[in-house]
Amino acid sequence: MEQKGKKPRSITPVTVAQTVYLTAMHFGRNSLVSHARACSFGFLFSFIPILTMVAVVLIRILHASPETVSKILIFAQEIGPYFNVQEVVDGLLTVKSLTFFEIIVGLFIFWITRGFFLSIFKGMETIFHTKQRRQPFFTQVLIVIIEMVIIVVIAAIIFALIIMQTIVQIPLLSSIAAKISPILNFLSRYHINSLPNVLLFVVITILYKIGAESKPPFKLCLTSALLCDTIFWFFRQVLHTVVNFTNYNIIYGVLAKLMVTMLDVFIFFVLFFIFAQFILIYQFFDEMLLGELYLLPKKDSDKLTAVLRRGLFIRPDFLIARDVNMIHLKKGDTIYKSGEKGTNAYYIVSGMVTETRPDVTKNHERGDFFGEVSCLLQSNRTGTAICDTDVEIVRIDGSTFQTLVEQNSAVARKALGQISSYFSEVYGRTDDFAV
């Protein structure tokens, strides 16, 4: 007997903790630290070519003022020792026509940058693994398109900033600008200082949206990119405030700046892949939570990790909050009877259930799964399940559980073990064949 559902509840701290755990677990399982390290080295070889191409777009295509471009492109102090913006701008101004050699050099620069984005895509493919992976040619084309889009977007943002500064200098607005010059000066400094974070935010959003094979909604990509960018900014502020880099300059000399930059870049890509993994967890949280519920360690397990997992996942607040597949039953109610078609599996949120089959009686309590064997075999029930107390149960339909078994190898192994035990109980064992 099914009671009327309760009102949906809001997301709880337990759900947040479960999301953090799943993100961290899959981050380690996918070895994303290795991908972050590869991307860090790729970035060091690609950052200067990217800025070079941005300068080309600004000066050659958008006809921006070379002086303004020089001032804006040196917003990041870290690039000073490695990238002379003024020399690049002067070089672009001296080129009147492109020679064959210059075209080859330009394509080489573009190829170096493509390798960096390819490293990012390999990390993204590790996270968003699907049954049908992209073909190598399509991946290469997509990387080139993303690279071009990112360069154009960065150039457009910088160009918009240049236009804003130009508009303020119009004589008609000069009187107004003079009155609010302190505010304008503050905003100008703020825009210049925040420009790297804005550009970073735009690039991260594009990569999340286009690079994720699970097609996440734009709002989710935007939120994840904002969190990644904000945490990275906070990390850099703390690191560069607390740590005295003068000591490193004394010991390592000119390499100190490079070492600090490498640390910053590495931490950024760790955060980048953490939130890319979070996007996947967020999109498929239902399925992953069901997998954790099915693999929930037994109550008598004495392993610390098992105790922590059971304490964290035993109450699926997210599923309870949705209240879609929740069943609320009274003591003595029948969940299913022998002979009925097994179309659902069940997870006990609270209460106790007794399942009775010929010569076999099983007691199920909070944190237990039951009824999945008949559900997987699409066969009739061989037993009857009755509530010993008032219970709350999550009902998992057959197609959902079948998909869970197909996509989660650990769930599949346990399900096969349950099927083997089921046949052993029903048909017994023989010396010739163990079922």
Short mmCIF file of C-alpha atoms in Angstrom, two decimals:
data_model
loop_
_atom_site.label_atom_id
_atom_site.label_comp_id
_atom_site.label_asym_id
_atom_site.label_seq_id
_atom_site.Cartn_x
_atom_site.Cartn_y
_atom_site.Cartn_z
CA MET A 1 0.00 0.00 0.00
CA GLU A 2 1.55 3.25 -1.14
CA GLN A 3 0.98 6.45 0.76
CA LYS A 4 0.80 9.91 -0.64
CA GLY A 5 4.26 11.37 -1.24
CA LYS A 6 5.79 13.93 1.05
CA LYS A 7 6.70 17.42 -0.05
CA PRO A 8 10.10 17.70 -1.73
CA ARG A 9 12.89 18.76 0.60
CA SER A 10 15.76 21.03 -0.24
CA ILE A 11 19.29 19.82 -0.96
CA THR A 12 21.00 19.00 2.33
CA PRO A 13 24.62 19.14 3.51
CA VAL A 14 24.66 15.36 3.13
CA THR A 15 24.01 15.70 -0.60
CA VAL A 16 26.78 18.28 -0.87
CA ALA A 17 29.17 15.95 0.99
CA GLN A 18 28.19 13.06 -1.29
CA THR A 19 28.88 15.21 -4.35
CA VAL A 20 32.30 16.22 -3.03
CA TYR A 21 33.14 12.59 -2.26
CA LEU A 22 32.08 11.35 -5.70
CA THR A 23 34.01 14.15 -7.41
CA ALA A 24 37.16 13.42 -5.42
CA MET A 25 36.84 9.66 -5.90
CA HIS A 26 36.44 9.89 -9.67
CA PHE A 27 39.16 12.55 -9.87
CA GLY A 28 41.63 10.12 -8.33
CA ARG A 29 40.31 7.12 -10.24
CA ASN A 30 40.75 8.95 -13.57
CA SER A 31 44.33 10.01 -12.68
CA LEU A 32 43.49 13.61 -13.51
CA VAL A 33 46.58 14.89 -11.69
CA SER A 34 48.65 13.39 -14.52
CA HIS A 35 46.50 15.19 -17.07
CA ALA A 36 46.87 18.44 -15.12
CA ARG A 37 50.63 18.01 -15.16
CA ALA A 38 50.66 17.39 -18.92
CA CYS A 39 48.48 20.44 -19.54
CA SER A 40 50.75 22.58 -17.35
CA PHE A 41 53.80 21.82 -19.48
CA GLY A 42 51.77 22.27 -22.65
CA PHE A 43 50.54 25.65 -21.45
CA LEU A 44 54.08 26.93 -20.84
CA PHE A 45 54.85 26.24 -24.50
CA SER A 46 51.52 27.56 -25.77
CA PHE A 47 50.85 30.69 -23.71
CA ILE A 48 53.19 32.92 -25.68
CA PRO A 49 51.93 31.67 -29.10
CA ILE A 50 48.35 32.34 -27.95
CA LEU A 51 49.21 35.91 -26.94
CA THR A 52 51.05 36.34 -30.24
CA MET A 53 47.97 35.28 -32.20
CA VAL A 54 45.77 37.55 -30.06
CA ALA A 55 48.09 40.44 -30.91
CA VAL A 56 47.84 39.55 -34.61
CA VAL A 57 44.03 39.59 -34.47
CA LEU A 58 43.96 42.91 -32.60
CA ILE A 59 46.45 44.74 -34.80
CA ARG A 60 46.02 43.14 -38.22
CA ILE A 61 42.29 42.42 -38.25
CA LEU A 62 40.70 44.79 -35.72
CA HIS A 63 43.24 47.58 -36.37
CA ALA A 64 43.67 48.37 -32.71
CA SER A 65 46.24 50.92 -31.58
CA PRO A 66 49.65 49.19 -31.15
CA GLU A 67 50.44 51.30 -28.08
CA THR A 68 47.18 50.31 -26.38
CA VAL A 69 47.67 46.65 -27.27
CA SER A 70 51.15 46.74 -25.73
CA LYS A 71 49.81 48.20 -22.50
CA ILE A 72 46.94 45.75 -22.17
CA LEU A 73 48.82 42.57 -23.10
CA ILE A 74 51.32 43.06 -20.28
CA PHE A 75 48.56 42.83 -17.64
CA ALA A 76 50.10 39.65 -16.24
CA GLN A 77 53.40 40.39 -14.59
CA GLU A 78 54.43 36.75 -14.89
CA ILE A 79 54.92 36.97 -18.65
CA GLY A 80 57.43 39.80 -18.41
CA PRO A 81 60.59 37.67 -18.29
CA TYR A 82 59.43 35.41 -21.13
CA PHE A 83 57.41 37.56 -23.52
CA ASN A 84 58.39 41.00 -24.82
CA VAL A 85 55.05 42.40 -25.95
CA GLN A 86 56.53 45.53 -27.49
CA GLU A 87 58.89 43.55 -29.72
CA VAL A 88 56.01 41.38 -30.96
CA VAL A 89 53.88 44.45 -31.73
CA ASP A 90 56.78 46.19 -33.50
CA GLY A 91 57.42 43.06 -35.51
CA LEU A 92 53.81 42.86 -36.62
CA LEU A 93 53.92 46.48 -37.77
CA THR A 94 57.00 45.90 -39.93
CA VAL A 95 55.41 43.00 -41.82
CA LYS A 96 53.82 44.36 -45.00
CA SER A 97 53.22 41.08 -46.79
CA LEU A 98 53.52 37.46 -45.75
CA THR A 99 56.27 35.28 -47.18
CA PHE A 100 56.20 31.50 -47.48
CA PHE A 101 58.59 31.17 -44.54
CA GLU A 102 56.43 33.37 -42.31
CA ILE A 103 53.37 31.30 -43.19
CA ILE A 104 55.24 28.13 -42.21
CA VAL A 105 56.32 29.73 -38.91
CA GLY A 106 52.73 30.84 -38.24
CA LEU A 107 51.39 27.33 -38.89
CA PHE A 108 54.08 25.93 -36.58
CA ILE A 109 52.99 28.28 -33.80
CA PHE A 110 49.39 27.24 -34.40
CA TRP A 111 50.42 23.56 -34.24
CA ILE A 112 52.20 24.05 -30.90
CA THR A 113 49.08 25.61 -29.44
CA ARG A 114 46.92 22.81 -30.88
CA GLY A 115 49.00 20.31 -28.90
CA PHE A 116 48.11 22.14 -25.70
CA PHE A 117 44.38 21.96 -26.40
CA LEU A 118 44.77 18.31 -27.37
CA SER A 119 46.13 17.63 -23.86
CA ILE A 120 43.06 19.31 -22.38
CA PHE A 121 40.78 17.20 -24.58
CA LYS A 122 42.48 13.99 -23.50
CA GLY A 123 41.75 14.90 -19.89
CA MET A 124 38.16 15.77 -20.76
CA GLU A 125 37.72 12.47 -22.63
CA THR A 126 38.97 10.61 -19.55
CA ILE A 127 36.24 12.31 -17.52
CA PHE A 128 33.37 12.25 -20.01
CA HIS A 129 33.98 8.74 -21.34
CA THR A 130 31.08 7.57 -23.48
CA LYS A 131 30.29 4.53 -25.58
CA GLN A 132 31.00 6.42 -28.80
CA ARG A 133 34.17 8.44 -28.61
CA ARG A 134 34.93 11.16 -31.11
CA GLN A 135 36.85 10.14 -34.20
CA PRO A 136 40.46 11.42 -34.25
CA PHE A 137 39.84 13.64 -37.28
CA PHE A 138 36.73 15.18 -35.73
CA THR A 139 38.66 15.78 -32.50
CA GLN A 140 41.43 17.58 -34.39
CA VAL A 141 38.94 19.76 -36.24
CA LEU A 142 37.07 20.56 -33.04
CA ILE A 143 40.34 21.51 -31.30
CA VAL A 144 41.24 23.90 -34.12
CA ILE A 145 37.77 25.49 -33.96
CA ILE A 146 37.95 25.87 -30.17
CA GLU A 147 41.41 27.38 -30.42
CA MET A 148 40.23 29.90 -33.00
CA VAL A 149 37.11 30.75 -30.98
CA ILE A 150 39.13 31.29 -27.79
CA ILE A 151 41.64 33.53 -29.56
CA VAL A 152 38.88 35.58 -31.20
CA VAL A 153 36.92 35.89 -27.93
CA ILE A 154 40.01 37.04 -26.01
CA ALA A 155 40.81 39.55 -28.74
CA ALA A 156 37.20 40.78 -28.78
CA ILE A 157 37.18 41.35 -25.01
CA ILE A 158 40.45 43.26 -25.16
CA PHE A 159 39.19 45.25 -28.15
CA ALA A 160 35.99 46.11 -26.26
CA LEU A 161 38.10 47.40 -23.38
CA ILE A 162 40.12 49.52 -25.80
CA ILE A 163 36.91 50.98 -27.25
CA MET A 164 35.63 51.82 -23.76
CA GLN A 165 38.84 53.68 -23.00
CA THR A 166 38.60 55.51 -26.33
CA ILE A 167 34.98 56.56 -25.75
CA VAL A 168 35.86 58.10 -22.41
CA GLN A 169 38.44 60.31 -24.16
CA ILE A 170 35.89 61.85 -26.57
CA PRO A 171 35.80 65.68 -26.04
CA LEU A 172 32.03 65.65 -25.56
CA LEU A 173 32.47 63.31 -22.60
CA SER A 174 35.68 64.84 -21.28
CA SER A 175 33.86 67.21 -18.91
CA ILE A 176 31.84 64.37 -17.46
CA ALA A 177 34.95 62.22 -17.27
CA ALA A 178 36.78 64.98 -15.37
CA LYS A 179 34.08 65.05 -12.70
CA ILE A 180 34.15 61.36 -12.13
CA SER A 181 37.84 60.81 -12.93
CA PRO A 182 38.60 59.11 -9.58
CA ILE A 183 35.87 56.57 -10.29
CA LEU A 184 37.05 56.10 -13.86
CA ASN A 185 40.62 55.67 -12.74
CA PHE A 186 39.54 53.07 -10.22
CA LEU A 187 37.42 51.24 -12.80
CA SER A 188 40.24 51.40 -15.33
CA ARG A 189 42.69 49.87 -12.88
CA TYR A 190 40.08 47.34 -11.82
CA HIS A 191 39.37 46.33 -15.41
CA ILE A 192 43.04 45.93 -16.21
CA ASN A 193 43.74 43.95 -13.05
CA SER A 194 40.68 41.75 -13.44
CA LEU A 195 41.15 41.20 -17.17
CA PRO A 196 43.15 37.94 -16.76
CA ASN A 197 40.41 36.46 -14.56
CA VAL A 198 37.69 37.56 -16.99
CA LEU A 199 39.53 36.02 -19.93
CA LEU A 200 40.20 32.88 -17.92
CA PHE A 201 36.53 32.64 -17.00
CA VAL A 202 35.50 32.94 -20.66
CA VAL A 203 38.02 30.30 -21.80
CA ILE A 204 37.01 27.84 -19.06
CA THR A 205 33.32 28.23 -19.91
CA ILE A 206 33.99 27.57 -23.60
CA LEU A 207 36.08 24.49 -22.86
CA TYR A 208 33.47 23.08 -20.46
CA LYS A 209 30.63 23.66 -22.90
CA ILE A 210 32.30 22.40 -26.06
CA GLY A 211 34.71 19.86 -24.60
CA ALA A 212 32.23 17.93 -22.44
CA GLU A 213 30.67 15.02 -24.31
CA SER A 214 27.74 14.85 -21.90
CA LYS A 215 26.35 18.15 -23.29
CA PRO A 216 26.02 19.99 -19.96
CA PRO A 217 23.68 23.01 -19.80
CA PHE A 218 25.31 26.39 -20.28
CA LYS A 219 24.31 27.51 -16.78
CA LEU A 220 26.17 24.55 -15.24
CA CYS A 221 29.28 25.33 -17.32
CA LEU A 222 29.05 28.99 -16.31
CA THR A 223 28.74 28.16 -12.60
CA SER A 224 31.58 25.63 -12.67
CA ALA A 225 33.84 28.05 -14.55
CA LEU A 226 33.07 30.81 -12.05
CA LEU A 227 33.88 28.54 -9.09
CA CYS A 228 37.10 27.35 -10.73
CA ASP A 229 38.22 30.89 -11.55
CA THR A 230 37.29 32.26 -8.12
CA ILE A 231 39.05 29.51 -6.17
CA PHE A 232 42.14 29.86 -8.36
CA TRP A 233 42.20 33.63 -7.78
CA PHE A 234 41.86 33.09 -4.03
CA PHE A 235 44.65 30.49 -4.05
CA ARG A 236 47.01 32.86 -5.84
CA GLN A 237 46.20 35.70 -3.47
CA VAL A 238 46.92 33.54 -0.43
CA LEU A 239 50.03 31.94 -1.93
CA HIS A 240 51.61 35.19 -3.06
CA THR A 241 50.75 36.88 0.24
CA VAL A 242 51.91 34.20 2.64
CA VAL A 243 54.94 32.79 0.82
CA ASN A 244 58.09 34.92 0.64
CA PHE A 245 59.33 34.43 -2.91
CA THR A 246 62.43 36.54 -2.28
CA ASN A 247 64.10 33.46 -0.80
CA TYR A 248 63.40 31.54 -3.98
CA ASN A 249 64.86 34.36 -6.07
CA ILE A 250 68.06 34.18 -4.03
CA ILE A 251 68.35 30.40 -4.36
CA TYR A 252 67.09 29.79 -7.88
CA GLY A 253 67.72 33.15 -9.52
CA VAL A 254 65.92 33.62 -12.85
CA LEU A 255 64.31 30.17 -12.54
CA ALA A 256 62.34 31.25 -9.46
CA LYS A 257 59.77 33.12 -11.54
CA LEU A 258 59.35 30.14 -13.84
CA MET A 259 58.90 27.75 -10.90
CA VAL A 260 56.21 29.94 -9.33
CA THR A 261 54.45 30.22 -12.68
CA MET A 262 54.53 26.45 -13.13
CA LEU A 263 53.00 25.99 -9.68
CA ASP A 264 50.22 28.46 -10.48
CA VAL A 265 49.49 26.79 -13.81
CA PHE A 266 49.50 23.30 -12.30
CA ILE A 267 47.06 24.30 -9.54
CA PHE A 268 44.82 25.92 -12.13
CA PHE A 269 44.58 22.75 -14.22
CA VAL A 270 43.95 20.64 -11.12
CA LEU A 271 41.01 22.93 -10.33
CA PHE A 272 39.96 22.90 -13.99
CA PHE A 273 39.67 19.10 -14.05
CA ILE A 274 38.08 18.97 -10.59
CA PHE A 275 35.18 21.11 -11.78
CA ALA A 276 35.03 19.29 -15.11
CA GLN A 277 34.57 16.11 -13.07
CA PHE A 278 32.00 17.94 -10.93
CA ILE A 279 29.97 18.73 -14.07
CA LEU A 280 29.69 15.03 -14.88
CA ILE A 281 28.83 14.13 -11.28
CA TYR A 282 26.18 16.84 -11.17
CA GLN A 283 24.59 15.67 -14.44
CA PHE A 284 24.44 11.99 -13.50
CA PHE A 285 24.21 12.25 -9.74
CA ASP A 286 21.09 10.03 -9.60
CA GLU A 287 22.81 7.10 -11.29
CA MET A 288 26.03 7.47 -9.33
CA LEU A 289 24.15 7.74 -6.05
CA LEU A 290 22.20 4.57 -6.87
CA GLY A 291 25.49 2.82 -7.59
CA GLU A 292 26.85 3.85 -4.20
CA LEU A 293 23.64 2.68 -2.51
CA TYR A 294 23.84 -0.73 -4.17
CA LEU A 295 27.52 -1.06 -3.22
CA LEU A 296 26.95 0.21 0.31
CA PRO A 297 29.17 -1.73 2.77
CA LYS A 298 27.46 -3.96 5.31
CA LYS A 299 26.78 -2.67 8.81
CA ASP A 300 29.16 -5.18 10.40
CA SER A 301 32.15 -4.07 8.29
CA ASP A 302 35.01 -2.84 10.48
CA LYS A 303 37.06 -1.12 7.76
CA LEU A 304 37.37 2.62 8.26
CA THR A 305 36.66 3.44 4.60
CA ALA A 306 33.60 1.18 4.64
CA VAL A 307 32.28 2.83 7.80
CA LEU A 308 32.78 6.29 6.29
CA ARG A 309 31.07 5.33 3.03
CA ARG A 310 28.11 3.78 4.83
CA GLY A 311 27.73 6.82 7.07
CA LEU A 312 27.89 9.18 4.09
CA PHE A 313 25.59 7.38 1.64
CA ILE A 314 23.13 5.42 3.77
CA ARG A 315 20.59 8.26 3.58
CA PRO A 316 20.01 9.40 -0.04
CA ASP A 317 18.67 12.88 0.71
CA PHE A 318 18.79 13.84 -2.96
CA LEU A 319 16.40 11.04 -3.96
CA ILE A 320 14.21 11.74 -0.94
CA ALA A 321 14.05 15.43 -1.83
CA ARG A 322 12.85 14.62 -5.34
CA ASP A 323 10.16 12.36 -3.85
CA VAL A 324 9.55 10.78 -7.27
CA ASN A 325 10.21 7.12 -6.50
CA MET A 326 9.71 7.19 -2.74
CA ILE A 327 7.28 4.72 -1.23
CA HIS A 328 5.99 5.16 2.34
CA LEU A 329 4.47 1.98 3.78
CA LYS A 330 2.96 0.87 7.08
CA LYS A 331 3.81 -2.15 9.18
CA GLY A 332 2.28 -5.28 7.65
CA ASP A 333 1.99 -3.86 4.13
CA THR A 334 3.06 -6.10 1.25
CA ILE A 335 5.69 -4.76 -1.15
CA TYR A 336 5.40 -7.65 -3.63
CA LYS A 337 4.04 -11.18 -3.65
CA SER A 338 5.35 -14.48 -4.96
CA GLY A 339 4.44 -14.98 -8.62
CA GLU A 340 4.30 -11.27 -9.49
CA LYS A 341 6.41 -9.93 -12.34
CA GLY A 342 9.70 -8.50 -11.02
CA THR A 343 9.85 -5.04 -12.54
CA ASN A 344 11.51 -3.03 -9.73
CA ALA A 345 14.37 -3.16 -7.25
CA TYR A 346 14.16 -1.51 -3.83
CA TYR A 347 16.40 0.31 -1.37
CA ILE A 348 15.38 0.71 2.29
CA VAL A 349 15.79 4.26 3.62
CA SER A 350 14.27 3.39 7.00
CA GLY A 351 12.51 0.45 8.59
CA MET A 352 12.74 -3.35 8.21
CA VAL A 353 11.41 -5.77 5.59
CA THR A 354 11.15 -9.58 5.64
CA GLU A 355 11.43 -11.46 2.35
CA THR A 356 10.13 -15.04 2.47
CA ARG A 357 10.90 -17.66 -0.18
CA PRO A 358 10.49 -21.45 0.01
CA ASP A 359 12.90 -22.64 2.71
CA VAL A 360 14.58 -19.21 2.84
CA THR A 361 13.75 -16.13 4.94
CA LYS A 362 15.75 -12.92 4.70
CA ASN A 363 15.55 -9.83 6.86
CA HIS A 364 16.38 -6.52 5.17
CA GLU A 365 17.06 -3.32 7.10
CA ARG A 366 18.10 0.24 6.51
CA GLY A 367 20.77 0.45 3.81
CA ASP A 368 19.83 -2.85 2.11
CA PHE A 369 18.89 -3.52 -1.52
CA PHE A 370 16.45 -6.28 -2.35
CA GLY A 371 14.35 -7.52 -5.25
CA GLU A 372 17.02 -6.80 -7.86
CA VAL A 373 17.52 -10.40 -9.06
CA SER A 374 13.99 -10.85 -10.43
CA CYS A 375 14.23 -7.33 -11.82
CA LEU A 376 17.42 -8.16 -13.76
CA LEU A 377 16.18 -11.58 -14.92
CA GLN A 378 12.76 -10.13 -15.77
CA SER A 379 11.21 -13.15 -14.08
CA ASN A 380 8.40 -13.69 -11.61
CA ARG A 381 9.04 -13.23 -7.90
CA THR A 382 9.81 -16.40 -5.99
CA GLY A 383 9.13 -14.81 -2.61
CA THR A 384 6.98 -12.30 -0.76
CA ALA A 385 8.27 -9.10 0.88
CA ILE A 386 6.34 -7.71 3.86
CA CYS A 387 7.07 -4.65 6.03
CA ASP A 388 8.01 -5.49 9.62
CA THR A 389 7.80 -1.79 10.58
CA ASP A 390 6.80 1.49 8.98
CA VAL A 391 9.26 1.87 6.09
CA GLU A 392 10.52 4.35 3.53
CA ILE A 393 11.70 2.72 0.31
CA VAL A 394 13.28 4.02 -2.88
CA ARG A 395 11.86 2.19 -5.89
CA ILE A 396 14.25 1.69 -8.82
CA ASP A 397 12.57 0.66 -12.08
CA GLY A 398 14.01 -2.18 -14.14
CA SER A 399 15.37 -0.08 -17.00
CA THR A 400 17.21 2.25 -14.61
CA PHE A 401 18.77 -0.65 -12.72
CA GLN A 402 19.69 -2.41 -15.96
CA THR A 403 21.47 0.74 -17.17
CA LEU A 404 23.26 1.00 -13.83
CA VAL A 405 24.55 -2.57 -14.20
CA GLU A 406 25.72 -1.91 -17.76
CA GLN A 407 27.61 1.29 -16.91
CA ASN A 408 29.10 0.41 -13.51
CA SER A 409 31.41 -2.60 -13.48
CA ALA A 410 31.39 -2.85 -9.67
CA VAL A 411 27.59 -2.95 -9.65
CA ALA A 412 27.65 -5.60 -12.39
CA ARG A 413 29.99 -7.82 -10.37
CA LYS A 414 27.83 -7.61 -7.27
CA ALA A 415 24.64 -8.20 -9.30
CA LEU A 416 26.15 -11.34 -10.86
CA GLY A 417 27.08 -12.53 -7.38
CA GLN A 418 23.51 -11.99 -6.21
CA ILE A 419 22.16 -13.92 -9.21
CA SER A 420 24.56 -16.77 -8.48
CA SER A 421 23.45 -16.88 -4.84
CA TYR A 422 19.82 -16.77 -5.93
CA PHE A 423 20.17 -19.83 -8.18
CA SER A 424 22.10 -21.62 -5.45
CA GLU A 425 19.24 -21.05 -3.01
CA VAL A 426 16.49 -21.97 -5.46
CA TYR A 427 18.08 -24.91 -7.31
CA GLY A 428 20.87 -25.89 -4.96
CA ARG A 429 24.46 -26.85 -5.87
CA THR A 430 25.78 -29.98 -7.55
CA ASP A 431 29.22 -31.47 -7.76
CA ASP A 432 29.26 -31.09 -11.53
CA PHE A 433 28.06 -27.53 -11.80
CA ALA A 434 27.91 -24.75 -9.24
CA VAL A 435 25.15 -22.24 -9.99
#
